[in-house]
Coordinates of C-alpha atoms in Angstrom, one line a residue:
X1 CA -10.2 44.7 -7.6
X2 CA -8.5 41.1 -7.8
X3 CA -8.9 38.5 -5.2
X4 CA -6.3 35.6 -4.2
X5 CA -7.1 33.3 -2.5
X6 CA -4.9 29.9 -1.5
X7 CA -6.5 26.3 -1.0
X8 CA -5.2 23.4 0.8
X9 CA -6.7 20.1 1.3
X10 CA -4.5 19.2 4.5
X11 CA -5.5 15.2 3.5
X12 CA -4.5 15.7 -0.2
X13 CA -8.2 15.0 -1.9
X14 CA -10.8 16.6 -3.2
X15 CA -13.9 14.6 -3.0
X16 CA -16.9 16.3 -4.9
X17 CA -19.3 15.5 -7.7
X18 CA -20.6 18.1 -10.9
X19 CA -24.1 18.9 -10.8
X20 CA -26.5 16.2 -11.7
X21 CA -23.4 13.3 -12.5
X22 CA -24.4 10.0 -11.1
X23 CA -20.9 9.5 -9.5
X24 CA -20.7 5.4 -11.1
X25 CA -21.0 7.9 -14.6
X26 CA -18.2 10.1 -13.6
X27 CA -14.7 9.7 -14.5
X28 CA -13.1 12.7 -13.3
X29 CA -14.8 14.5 -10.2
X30 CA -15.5 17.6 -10.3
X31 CA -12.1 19.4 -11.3
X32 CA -11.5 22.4 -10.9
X33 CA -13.3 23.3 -8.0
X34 CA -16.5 25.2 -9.5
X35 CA -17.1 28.8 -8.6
X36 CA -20.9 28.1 -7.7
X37 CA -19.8 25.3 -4.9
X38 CA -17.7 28.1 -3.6
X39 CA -20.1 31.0 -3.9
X40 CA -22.8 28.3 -1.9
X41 CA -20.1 27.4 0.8
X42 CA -19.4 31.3 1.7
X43 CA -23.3 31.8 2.0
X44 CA -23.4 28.7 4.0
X45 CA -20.8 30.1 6.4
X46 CA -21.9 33.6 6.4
X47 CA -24.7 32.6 8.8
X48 CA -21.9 30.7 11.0
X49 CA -20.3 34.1 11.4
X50 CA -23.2 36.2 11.1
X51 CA -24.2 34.4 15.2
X52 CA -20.8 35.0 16.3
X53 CA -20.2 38.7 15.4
X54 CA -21.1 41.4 17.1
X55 CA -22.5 43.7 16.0
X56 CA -24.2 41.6 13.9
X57 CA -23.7 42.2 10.1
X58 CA -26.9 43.6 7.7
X59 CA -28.5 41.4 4.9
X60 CA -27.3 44.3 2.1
X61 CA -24.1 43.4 3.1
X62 CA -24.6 39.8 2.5
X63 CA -26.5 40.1 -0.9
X64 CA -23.3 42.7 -1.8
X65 CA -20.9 40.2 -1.1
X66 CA -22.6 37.5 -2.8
X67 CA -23.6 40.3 -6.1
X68 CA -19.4 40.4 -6.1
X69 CA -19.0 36.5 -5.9
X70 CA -21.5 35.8 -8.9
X71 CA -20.4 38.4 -10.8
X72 CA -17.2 38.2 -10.7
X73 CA -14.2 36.3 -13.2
X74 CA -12.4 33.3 -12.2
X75 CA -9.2 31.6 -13.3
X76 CA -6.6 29.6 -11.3
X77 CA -3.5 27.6 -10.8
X78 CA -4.1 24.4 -10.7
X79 CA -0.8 21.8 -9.3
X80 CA 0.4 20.2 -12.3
X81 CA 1.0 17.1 -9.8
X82 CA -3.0 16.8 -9.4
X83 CA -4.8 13.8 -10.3
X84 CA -7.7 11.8 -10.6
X85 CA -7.6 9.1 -7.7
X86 CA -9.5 5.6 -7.5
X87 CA -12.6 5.7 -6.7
X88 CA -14.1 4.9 -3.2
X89 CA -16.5 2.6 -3.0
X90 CA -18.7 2.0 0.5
X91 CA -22.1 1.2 1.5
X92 CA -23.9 4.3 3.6
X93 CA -26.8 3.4 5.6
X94 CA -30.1 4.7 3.9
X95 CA -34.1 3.7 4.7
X96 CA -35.1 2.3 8.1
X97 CA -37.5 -0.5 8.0
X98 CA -37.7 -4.5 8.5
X99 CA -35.7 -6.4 7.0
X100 CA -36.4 -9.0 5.5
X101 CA -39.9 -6.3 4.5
X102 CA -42.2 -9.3 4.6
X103 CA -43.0 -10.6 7.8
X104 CA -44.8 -13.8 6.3
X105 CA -43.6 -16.0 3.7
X106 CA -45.8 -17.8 1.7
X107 CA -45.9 -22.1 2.0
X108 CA -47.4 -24.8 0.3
X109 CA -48.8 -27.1 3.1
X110 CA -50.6 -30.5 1.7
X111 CA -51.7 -28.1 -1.3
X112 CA -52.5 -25.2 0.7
X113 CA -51.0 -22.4 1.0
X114 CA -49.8 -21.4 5.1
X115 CA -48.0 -18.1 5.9
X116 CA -45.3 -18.8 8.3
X117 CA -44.1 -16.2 10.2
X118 CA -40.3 -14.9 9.5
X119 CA -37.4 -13.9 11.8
X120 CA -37.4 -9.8 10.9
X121 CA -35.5 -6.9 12.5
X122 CA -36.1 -3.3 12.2
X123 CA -32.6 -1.5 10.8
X124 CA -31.0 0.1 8.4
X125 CA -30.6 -0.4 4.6
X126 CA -27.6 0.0 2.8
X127 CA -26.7 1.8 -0.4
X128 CA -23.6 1.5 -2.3
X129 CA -22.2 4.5 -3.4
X130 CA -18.8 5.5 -5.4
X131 CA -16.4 8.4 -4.1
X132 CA -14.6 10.5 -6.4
X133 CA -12.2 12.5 -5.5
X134 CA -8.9 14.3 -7.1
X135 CA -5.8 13.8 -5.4
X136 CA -4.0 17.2 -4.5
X137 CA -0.6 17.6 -3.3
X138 CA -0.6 18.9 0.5
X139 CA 2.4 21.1 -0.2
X140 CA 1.5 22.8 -3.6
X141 CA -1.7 24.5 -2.9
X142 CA -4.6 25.7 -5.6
X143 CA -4.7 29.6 -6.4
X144 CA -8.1 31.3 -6.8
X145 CA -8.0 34.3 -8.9
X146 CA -10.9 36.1 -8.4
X147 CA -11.9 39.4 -10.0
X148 CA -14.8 42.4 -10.5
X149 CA -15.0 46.5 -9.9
X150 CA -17.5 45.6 -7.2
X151 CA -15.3 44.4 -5.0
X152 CA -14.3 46.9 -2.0
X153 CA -11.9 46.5 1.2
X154 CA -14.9 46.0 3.1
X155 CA -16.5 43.2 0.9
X156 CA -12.9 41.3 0.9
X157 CA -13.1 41.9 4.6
X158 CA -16.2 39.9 5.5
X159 CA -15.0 37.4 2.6
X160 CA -12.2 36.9 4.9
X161 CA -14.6 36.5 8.1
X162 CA -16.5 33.3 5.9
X163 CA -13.3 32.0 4.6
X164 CA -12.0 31.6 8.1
X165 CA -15.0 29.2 8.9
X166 CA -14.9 27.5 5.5
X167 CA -13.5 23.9 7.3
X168 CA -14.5 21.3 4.4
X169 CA -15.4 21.9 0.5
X170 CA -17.3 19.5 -1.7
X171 CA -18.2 16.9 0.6
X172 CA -17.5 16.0 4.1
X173 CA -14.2 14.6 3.7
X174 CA -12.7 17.1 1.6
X175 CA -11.2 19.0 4.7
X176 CA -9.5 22.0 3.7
X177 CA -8.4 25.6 4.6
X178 CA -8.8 28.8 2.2
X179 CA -7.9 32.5 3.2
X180 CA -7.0 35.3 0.7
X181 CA -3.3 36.4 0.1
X182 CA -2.5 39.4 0.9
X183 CA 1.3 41.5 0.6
X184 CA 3.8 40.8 -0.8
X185 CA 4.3 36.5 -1.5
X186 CA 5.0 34.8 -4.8
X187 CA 1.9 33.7 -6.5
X188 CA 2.1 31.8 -8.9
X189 CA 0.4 33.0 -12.7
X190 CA -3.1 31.8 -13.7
X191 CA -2.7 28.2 -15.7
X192 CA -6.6 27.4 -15.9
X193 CA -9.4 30.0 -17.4
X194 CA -12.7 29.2 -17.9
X195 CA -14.3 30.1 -21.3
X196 CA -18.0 30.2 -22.1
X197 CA -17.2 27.9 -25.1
X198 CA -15.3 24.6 -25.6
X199 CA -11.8 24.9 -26.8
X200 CA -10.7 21.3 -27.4
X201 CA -12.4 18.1 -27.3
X202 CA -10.8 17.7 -23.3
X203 CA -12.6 20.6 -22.1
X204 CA -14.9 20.1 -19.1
X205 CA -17.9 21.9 -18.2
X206 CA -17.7 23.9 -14.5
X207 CA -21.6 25.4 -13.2
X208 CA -20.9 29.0 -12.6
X209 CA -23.4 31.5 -11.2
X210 CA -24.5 33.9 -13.1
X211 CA -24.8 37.7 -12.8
X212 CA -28.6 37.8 -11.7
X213 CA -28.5 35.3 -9.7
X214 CA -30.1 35.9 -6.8
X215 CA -29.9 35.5 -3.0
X216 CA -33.0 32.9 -3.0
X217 CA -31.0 31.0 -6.0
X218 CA -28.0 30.5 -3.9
X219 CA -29.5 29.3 -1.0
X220 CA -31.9 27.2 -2.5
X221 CA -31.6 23.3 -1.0
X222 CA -30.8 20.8 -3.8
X223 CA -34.1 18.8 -3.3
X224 CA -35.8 22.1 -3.8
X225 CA -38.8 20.8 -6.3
X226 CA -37.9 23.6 -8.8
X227 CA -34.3 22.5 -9.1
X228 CA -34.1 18.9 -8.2
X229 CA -35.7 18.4 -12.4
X230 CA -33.2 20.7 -13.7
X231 CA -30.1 20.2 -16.1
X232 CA -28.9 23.2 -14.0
X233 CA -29.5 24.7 -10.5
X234 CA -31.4 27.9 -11.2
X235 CA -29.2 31.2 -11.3
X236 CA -26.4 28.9 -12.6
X237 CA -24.7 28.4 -16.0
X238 CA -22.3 26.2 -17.6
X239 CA -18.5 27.8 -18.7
X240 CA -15.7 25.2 -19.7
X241 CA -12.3 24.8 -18.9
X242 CA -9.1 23.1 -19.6
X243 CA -6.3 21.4 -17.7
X244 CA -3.2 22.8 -17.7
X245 CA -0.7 21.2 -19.8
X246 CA 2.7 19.8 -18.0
X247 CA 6.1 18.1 -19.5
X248 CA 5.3 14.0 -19.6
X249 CA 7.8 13.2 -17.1
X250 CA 9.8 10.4 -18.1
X251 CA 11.9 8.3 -16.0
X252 CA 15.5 8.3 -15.7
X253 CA 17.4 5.4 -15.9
X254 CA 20.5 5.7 -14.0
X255 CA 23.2 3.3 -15.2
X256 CA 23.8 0.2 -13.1
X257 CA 26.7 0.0 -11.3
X258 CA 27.6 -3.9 -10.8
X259 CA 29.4 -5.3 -8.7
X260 CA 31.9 -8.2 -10.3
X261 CA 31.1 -10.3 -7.4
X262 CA 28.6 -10.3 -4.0
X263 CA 28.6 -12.7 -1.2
X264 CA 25.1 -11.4 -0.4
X265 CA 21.8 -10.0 -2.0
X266 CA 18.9 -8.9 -0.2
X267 CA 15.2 -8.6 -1.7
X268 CA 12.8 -7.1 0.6
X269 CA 9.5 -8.6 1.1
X270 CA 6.3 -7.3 0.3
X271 CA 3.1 -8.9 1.5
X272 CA -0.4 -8.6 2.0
X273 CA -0.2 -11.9 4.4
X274 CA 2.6 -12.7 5.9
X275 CA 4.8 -16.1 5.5
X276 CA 5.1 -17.6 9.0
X277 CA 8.6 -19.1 10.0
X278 CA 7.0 -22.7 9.0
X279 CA 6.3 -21.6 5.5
X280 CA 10.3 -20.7 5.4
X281 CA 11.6 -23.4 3.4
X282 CA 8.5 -23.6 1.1
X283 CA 9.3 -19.5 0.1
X284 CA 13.0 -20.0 -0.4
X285 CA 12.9 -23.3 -2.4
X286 CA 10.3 -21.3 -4.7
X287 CA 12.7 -18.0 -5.6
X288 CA 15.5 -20.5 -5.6
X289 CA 14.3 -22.8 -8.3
X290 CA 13.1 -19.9 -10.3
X291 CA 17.1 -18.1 -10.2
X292 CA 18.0 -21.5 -11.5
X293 CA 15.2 -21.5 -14.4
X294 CA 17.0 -17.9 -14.5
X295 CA 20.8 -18.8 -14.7
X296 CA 19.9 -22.0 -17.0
X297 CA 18.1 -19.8 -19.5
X298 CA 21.3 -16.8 -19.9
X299 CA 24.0 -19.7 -19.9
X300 CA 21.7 -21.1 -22.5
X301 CA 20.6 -18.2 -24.6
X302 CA 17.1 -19.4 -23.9
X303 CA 17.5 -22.9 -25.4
X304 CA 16.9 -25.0 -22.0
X305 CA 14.9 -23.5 -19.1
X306 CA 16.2 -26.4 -16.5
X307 CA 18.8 -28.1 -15.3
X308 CA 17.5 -31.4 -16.7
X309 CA 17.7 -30.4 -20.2
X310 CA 20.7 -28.2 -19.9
X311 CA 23.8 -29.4 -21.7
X312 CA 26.5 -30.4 -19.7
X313 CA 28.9 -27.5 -19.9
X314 CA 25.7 -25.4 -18.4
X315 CA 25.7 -28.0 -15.8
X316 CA 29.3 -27.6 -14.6
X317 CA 29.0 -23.6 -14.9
X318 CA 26.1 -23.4 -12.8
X319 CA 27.2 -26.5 -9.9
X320 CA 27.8 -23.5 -7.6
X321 CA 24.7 -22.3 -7.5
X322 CA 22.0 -25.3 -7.8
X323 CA 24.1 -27.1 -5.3
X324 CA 25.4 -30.2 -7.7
X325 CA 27.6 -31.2 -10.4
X326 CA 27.0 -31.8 -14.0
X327 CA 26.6 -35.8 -13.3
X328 CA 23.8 -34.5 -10.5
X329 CA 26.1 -35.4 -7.6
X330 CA 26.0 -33.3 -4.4
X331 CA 29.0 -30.6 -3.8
X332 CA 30.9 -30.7 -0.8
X333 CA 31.7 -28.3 1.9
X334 CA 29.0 -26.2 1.8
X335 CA 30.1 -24.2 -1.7
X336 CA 27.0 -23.6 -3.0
X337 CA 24.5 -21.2 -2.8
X338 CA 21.8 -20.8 0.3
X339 CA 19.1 -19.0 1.1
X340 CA 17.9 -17.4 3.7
X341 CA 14.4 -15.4 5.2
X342 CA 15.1 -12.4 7.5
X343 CA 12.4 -12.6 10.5
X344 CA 12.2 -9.1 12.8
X345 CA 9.9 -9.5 15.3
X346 CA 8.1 -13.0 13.6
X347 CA 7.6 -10.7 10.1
X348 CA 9.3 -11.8 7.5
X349 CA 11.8 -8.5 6.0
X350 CA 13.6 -9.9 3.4
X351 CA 14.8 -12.4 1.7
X352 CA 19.0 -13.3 1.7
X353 CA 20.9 -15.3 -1.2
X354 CA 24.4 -16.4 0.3
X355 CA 27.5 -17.8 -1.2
X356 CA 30.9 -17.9 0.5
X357 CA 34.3 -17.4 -1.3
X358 CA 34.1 -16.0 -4.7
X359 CA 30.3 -14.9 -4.4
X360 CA 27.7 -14.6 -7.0
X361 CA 29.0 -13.5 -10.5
X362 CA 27.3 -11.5 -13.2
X363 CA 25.2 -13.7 -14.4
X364 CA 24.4 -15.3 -11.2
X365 CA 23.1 -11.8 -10.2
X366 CA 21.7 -11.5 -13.4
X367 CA 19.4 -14.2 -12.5
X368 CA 18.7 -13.3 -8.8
X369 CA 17.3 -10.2 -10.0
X370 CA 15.0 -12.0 -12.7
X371 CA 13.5 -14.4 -10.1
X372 CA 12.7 -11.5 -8.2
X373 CA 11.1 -9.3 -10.4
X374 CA 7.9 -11.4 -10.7
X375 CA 5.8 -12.9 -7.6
X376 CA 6.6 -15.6 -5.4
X377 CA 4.3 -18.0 -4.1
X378 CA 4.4 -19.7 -0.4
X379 CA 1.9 -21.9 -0.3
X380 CA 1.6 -25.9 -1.0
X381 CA 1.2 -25.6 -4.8
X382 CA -1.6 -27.6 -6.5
X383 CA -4.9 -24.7 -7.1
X384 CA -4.4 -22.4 -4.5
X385 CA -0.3 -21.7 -5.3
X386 CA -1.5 -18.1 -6.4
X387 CA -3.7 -17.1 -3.4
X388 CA -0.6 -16.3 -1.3
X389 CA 2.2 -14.6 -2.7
X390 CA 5.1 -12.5 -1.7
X391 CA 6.9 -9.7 -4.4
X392 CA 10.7 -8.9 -3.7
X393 CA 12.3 -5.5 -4.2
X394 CA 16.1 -5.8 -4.4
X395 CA 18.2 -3.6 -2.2
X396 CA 20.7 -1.8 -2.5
X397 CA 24.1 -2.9 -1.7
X398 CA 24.6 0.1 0.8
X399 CA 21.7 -1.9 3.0
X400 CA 24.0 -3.3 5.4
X401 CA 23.4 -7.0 6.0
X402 CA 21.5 -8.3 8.4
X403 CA 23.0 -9.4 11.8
X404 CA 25.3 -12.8 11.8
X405 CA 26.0 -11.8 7.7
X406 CA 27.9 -8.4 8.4
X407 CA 31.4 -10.4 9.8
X408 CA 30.2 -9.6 13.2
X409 CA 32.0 -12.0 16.2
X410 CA 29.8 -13.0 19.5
X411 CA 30.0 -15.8 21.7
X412 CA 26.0 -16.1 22.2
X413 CA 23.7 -16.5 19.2
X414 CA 20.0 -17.8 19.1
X415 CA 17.4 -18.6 16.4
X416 CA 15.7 -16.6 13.6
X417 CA 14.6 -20.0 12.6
X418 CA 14.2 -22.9 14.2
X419 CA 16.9 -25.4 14.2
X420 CA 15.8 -29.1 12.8
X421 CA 18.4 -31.8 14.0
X422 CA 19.6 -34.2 10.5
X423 CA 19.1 -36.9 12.5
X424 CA 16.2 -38.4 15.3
X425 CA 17.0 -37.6 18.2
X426 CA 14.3 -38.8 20.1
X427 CA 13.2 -42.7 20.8
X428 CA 10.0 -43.3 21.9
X429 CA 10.2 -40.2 23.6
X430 CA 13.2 -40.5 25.3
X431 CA 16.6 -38.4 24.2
X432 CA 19.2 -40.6 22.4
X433 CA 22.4 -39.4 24.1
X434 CA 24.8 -39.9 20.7
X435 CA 22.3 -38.1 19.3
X436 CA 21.2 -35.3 21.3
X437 CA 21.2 -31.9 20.0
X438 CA 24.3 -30.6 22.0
X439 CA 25.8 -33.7 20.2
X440 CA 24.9 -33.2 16.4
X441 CA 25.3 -28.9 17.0
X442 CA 29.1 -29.8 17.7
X443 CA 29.5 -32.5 15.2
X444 CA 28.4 -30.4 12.3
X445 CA 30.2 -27.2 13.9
X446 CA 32.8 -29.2 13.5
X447 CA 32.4 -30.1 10.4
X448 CA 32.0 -27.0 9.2
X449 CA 35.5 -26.3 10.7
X450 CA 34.3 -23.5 12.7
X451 CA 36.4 -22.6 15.9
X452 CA 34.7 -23.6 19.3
X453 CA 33.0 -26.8 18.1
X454 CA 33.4 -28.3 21.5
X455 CA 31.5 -27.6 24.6
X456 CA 28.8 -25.5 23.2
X457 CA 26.1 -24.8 25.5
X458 CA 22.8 -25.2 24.0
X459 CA 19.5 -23.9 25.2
X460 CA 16.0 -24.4 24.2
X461 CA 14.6 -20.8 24.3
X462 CA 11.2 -21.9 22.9
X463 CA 8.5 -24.6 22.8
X464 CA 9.4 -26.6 19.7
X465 CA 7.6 -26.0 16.5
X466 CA 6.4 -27.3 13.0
X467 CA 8.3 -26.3 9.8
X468 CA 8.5 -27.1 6.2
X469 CA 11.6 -29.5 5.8
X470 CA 13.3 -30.0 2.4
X471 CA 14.1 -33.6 1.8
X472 CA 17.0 -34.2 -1.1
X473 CA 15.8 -37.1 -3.6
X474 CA 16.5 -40.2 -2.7
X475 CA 16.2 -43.7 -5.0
X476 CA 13.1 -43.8 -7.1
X477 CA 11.8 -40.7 -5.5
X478 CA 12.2 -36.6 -6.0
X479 CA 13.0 -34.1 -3.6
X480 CA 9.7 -33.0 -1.5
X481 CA 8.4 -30.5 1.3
X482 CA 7.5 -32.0 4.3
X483 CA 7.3 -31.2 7.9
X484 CA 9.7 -31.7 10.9
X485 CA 9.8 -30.6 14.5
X486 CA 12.2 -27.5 14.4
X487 CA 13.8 -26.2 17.6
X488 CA 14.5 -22.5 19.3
X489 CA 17.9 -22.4 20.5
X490 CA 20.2 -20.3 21.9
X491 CA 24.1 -21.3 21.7
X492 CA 26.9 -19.8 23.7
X493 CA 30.1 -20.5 22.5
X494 CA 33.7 -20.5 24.5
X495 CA 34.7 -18.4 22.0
X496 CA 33.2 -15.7 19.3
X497 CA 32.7 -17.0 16.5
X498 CA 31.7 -15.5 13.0
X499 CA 29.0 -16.0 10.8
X500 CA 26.6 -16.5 9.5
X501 CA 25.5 -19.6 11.0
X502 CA 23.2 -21.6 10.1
X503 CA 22.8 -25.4 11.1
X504 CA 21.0 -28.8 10.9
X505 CA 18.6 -29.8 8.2
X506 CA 17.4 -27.5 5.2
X507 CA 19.6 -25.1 6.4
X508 CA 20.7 -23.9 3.2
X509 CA 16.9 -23.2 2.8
X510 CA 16.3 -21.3 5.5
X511 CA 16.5 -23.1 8.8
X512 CA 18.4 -23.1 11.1
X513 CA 19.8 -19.6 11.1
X514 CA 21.2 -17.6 14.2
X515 CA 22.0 -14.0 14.7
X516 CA 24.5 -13.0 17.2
X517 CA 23.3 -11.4 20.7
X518 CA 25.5 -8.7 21.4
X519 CA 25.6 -7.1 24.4
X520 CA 25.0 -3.2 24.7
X521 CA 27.7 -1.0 25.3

């Protein structure tokens, strides 16, 4: 009579050891499941059951079911999708004594030796230990085959009764749920046997029980004296099988569909710690430089990695984008390209390159996607510019644009960053009325030529704030971080206006920027 039987691990691992493998030794796991763990886990839950039913079940039929189980042929289907998953590593509590163990610590006093008493505790030790486990797909399960004349309906029957009980295999974590398959279901063929010889250099050895083994054998504890010296628990022996062979999957590259132009790209952000809004200017000015190094390098062919040694056709071809022309004078009217960070909820999402009229060309995006296909760092620079880094994943351009970059119109818009006025407007703490932030928000709205320059209500929706400021060079000195006092705001036009807006200093790296508050429906 054949057996099926179908195995899920609802948390998609299998965490168990072979036989006498120190798990730091092991590089697989056990895999496949071995018929003796499973012939030791139905004796285990046959005494579960054996309290609850009534009547009450007879030992012959307990040493009958487990004479089936050892003598009986196995095979399986193993998912082809299975595989070997990083090792845990954790420290489990082990002895209980004092810690430190000596109480006393030894002293030399004017040539003598003085015990002085030590601060102990009584607790636990710890013991690190490595956790191997096989990763299994939740939705393709593995197929038992199990087979031998002795089995009868009423042996699969109480099978079923310790299967139904069976809540975990190999250890503790490995939850899982087994039951035997029966009617009509497609099952899929056997694509692992186990041989009592090697067949390939790749085989792996799986502890079987044997034949005679007997009842004592199968229940005997694993610190049993007799076994814990062994090579093999007793009524045990080795058989070996093989994994089952799948087609390498290889990946499909799909061609790439460019655009000729974009007014926007969007990289989402990646962290492990996130950039705060002050560190804004400091992320954008990093993946900015590092496009340029980009562009200068494919208008170059590789000759020149920076502006400075560019020639000074590359110069003029690239003004758009670094902000300058080839004589390293500033562009007017706000042509060039800015950058922006997406905040939701004070988490950076994603990072936005900008340009207005004819957008980025080919090589342009050529070189937005090189900057982002390496790291970026947000911190200061100097030994510590690694510790903190950000990596970009470019989307799609069917990801709609965030809020304020999407053509929407409102009349009310308020900060994603703060807002840091180009000039002082504060004098020994008092508000410089030419030059109060109502004042310069209309002046460079106006500049900007945007419709409703004039009478813009402005209110401060926060407590101000810190930021990283970019400072342009200046005679005798380079262009450097540093900080300013940056305002939340909230602006509420006369009129809608469009954007995206974005206003005061370093707002083409980042600050500055207002999405539109649209009211529901």
């Amino acid at each position: 009579m054949r057996l099926v039987l179908r195995q899920r691990f609802p948390l998609g691992r299998f965490h168990a050891t072979r036989w006498r493998i120190n798990p730091f030794d092991e590089p697989f796991g056990e895999w496949p499941p071995s018929p003796w763990r499973f012939v030791r886990s139905i004796a285990a839950r046959w005494y579960q059951w054996q309290r609850e039913a009534v009547p009450q079940p007879s030992s012959s039929e307990f040493e009958e079911l487990l004479t089936a189980l050892c003598n009986s042929t196995y095979s399986y289907y193993l998912p082809l999708n299975s595989r070997k998953g990083a090792a845990l590593r954790q420290y489990q509590p082990v002895e209980f004594g004092w810690k430190p163990p000596d109480k006393f610590k030894k002293k030399k006093v004017s040539g003598k030796d003085v015990s002085i008493p030590v601060k102990a505790m009584r607790m636990y030790g710890t013991s690190l230990v490595q956790d191997n486990y096989v990763a299994v797909p939740v939705d393709d399960p593995v197929w038992w085959f199990i087979e031998d004349h002795r089995w009868t309906t009423e042996l699969a029957r109480l099978l079923d009764c310790c299967l139904e009980r069976l809540t975990y295999f190999g250890r503790a974590e490995s939850f899982t749920t087994i039951s035997r398959v029966v009617g009509p279901e497609q099952i899929p063929l056997p694509n692992c046997e186990l041989a009592a010889a090697r067949r390939s250099s790749s085989s792996l050895w799986v502890v079987v029980p044997e034949g005679e083994a007997t009842r004592a054998d199968i229940e005997r504890v694993t610190d049993d004296p007799s076994t814990a010296t062994r090579s093999l628990p007793r009524g045990a022996r080795i058989m070996y099988a093989d994994f089952p062979t799948s087609s390498v999957g290889a990946e499909t590259v799909l061609p790439c569909v460019q655009a000729a132009t974009l007014n926007v790209m969007q990289f989402a952000i990646a962290w492990n710690v996130p950039p705060t809004v002050r560190d804004t200017v400091r992320l954008t000015a990093q993946f900015r430089s590092r496009a340029l190094r980009e562009l200068v390098k494919i208008k170059t062919s590789g000759s020149a990695v920076s502006w400075s040694t560019a020639p000074g056709s590359v110069r003029a071809a690239i003004a758009r984008m670094i902000g300058k022309d080839a004589s390293g004078n500033p562009l007017s009217g706000h042509r060039h390209a800015e950058f922006f960070v997406w905040f939701d909820s004070c988490r950076p999402t994603r990072i936005i390159a900008w340009r207005g009229g004819s957008g980025f060309d080919a090589d342009e995006q050529a070189a937005l996607l090189g900057a982002a296909s390496a790291a970026v760092s947000w911190t200061t620079g100097g030994s510590t510019a690694d510790a903190w880094k950000v990596n970009l994943l470019p989307l799609d351009t069917a990801v709609p644009a965030p809020a304020g970059f999407d053509g929407t119109n409102a009349n009310v818009w308020e900060s994603v960053t703060p807002f840091v006025p180009a000039r002082h407007y504060l004098r020994r703490g008092n508000v410089r009325r030419s030059e109060s932030l109502p004042q310069q928000i209309c002046r460079e709205l106006s500049q900007r030529g945007l419709d409703g320059s004039d009478g813009v209500e402005v209110e401060e929706i926060k407590s101000p704030t810190w930021v990283a400021t970019h400072f342009a060079p200046r005679q005798g000195r380079r262009s450097f971080i540093g900080d300013s006092r940056g305002n939340w705001l909230r602006l509420t036009f006369k009129v809608p206006v469009a954007g995206p807006l974005r206003l005061g200093r370093s707002s083409s790296f980042g600050l500055g920027l207002f999405r539109p508050v649209v009211a529901p429906k």
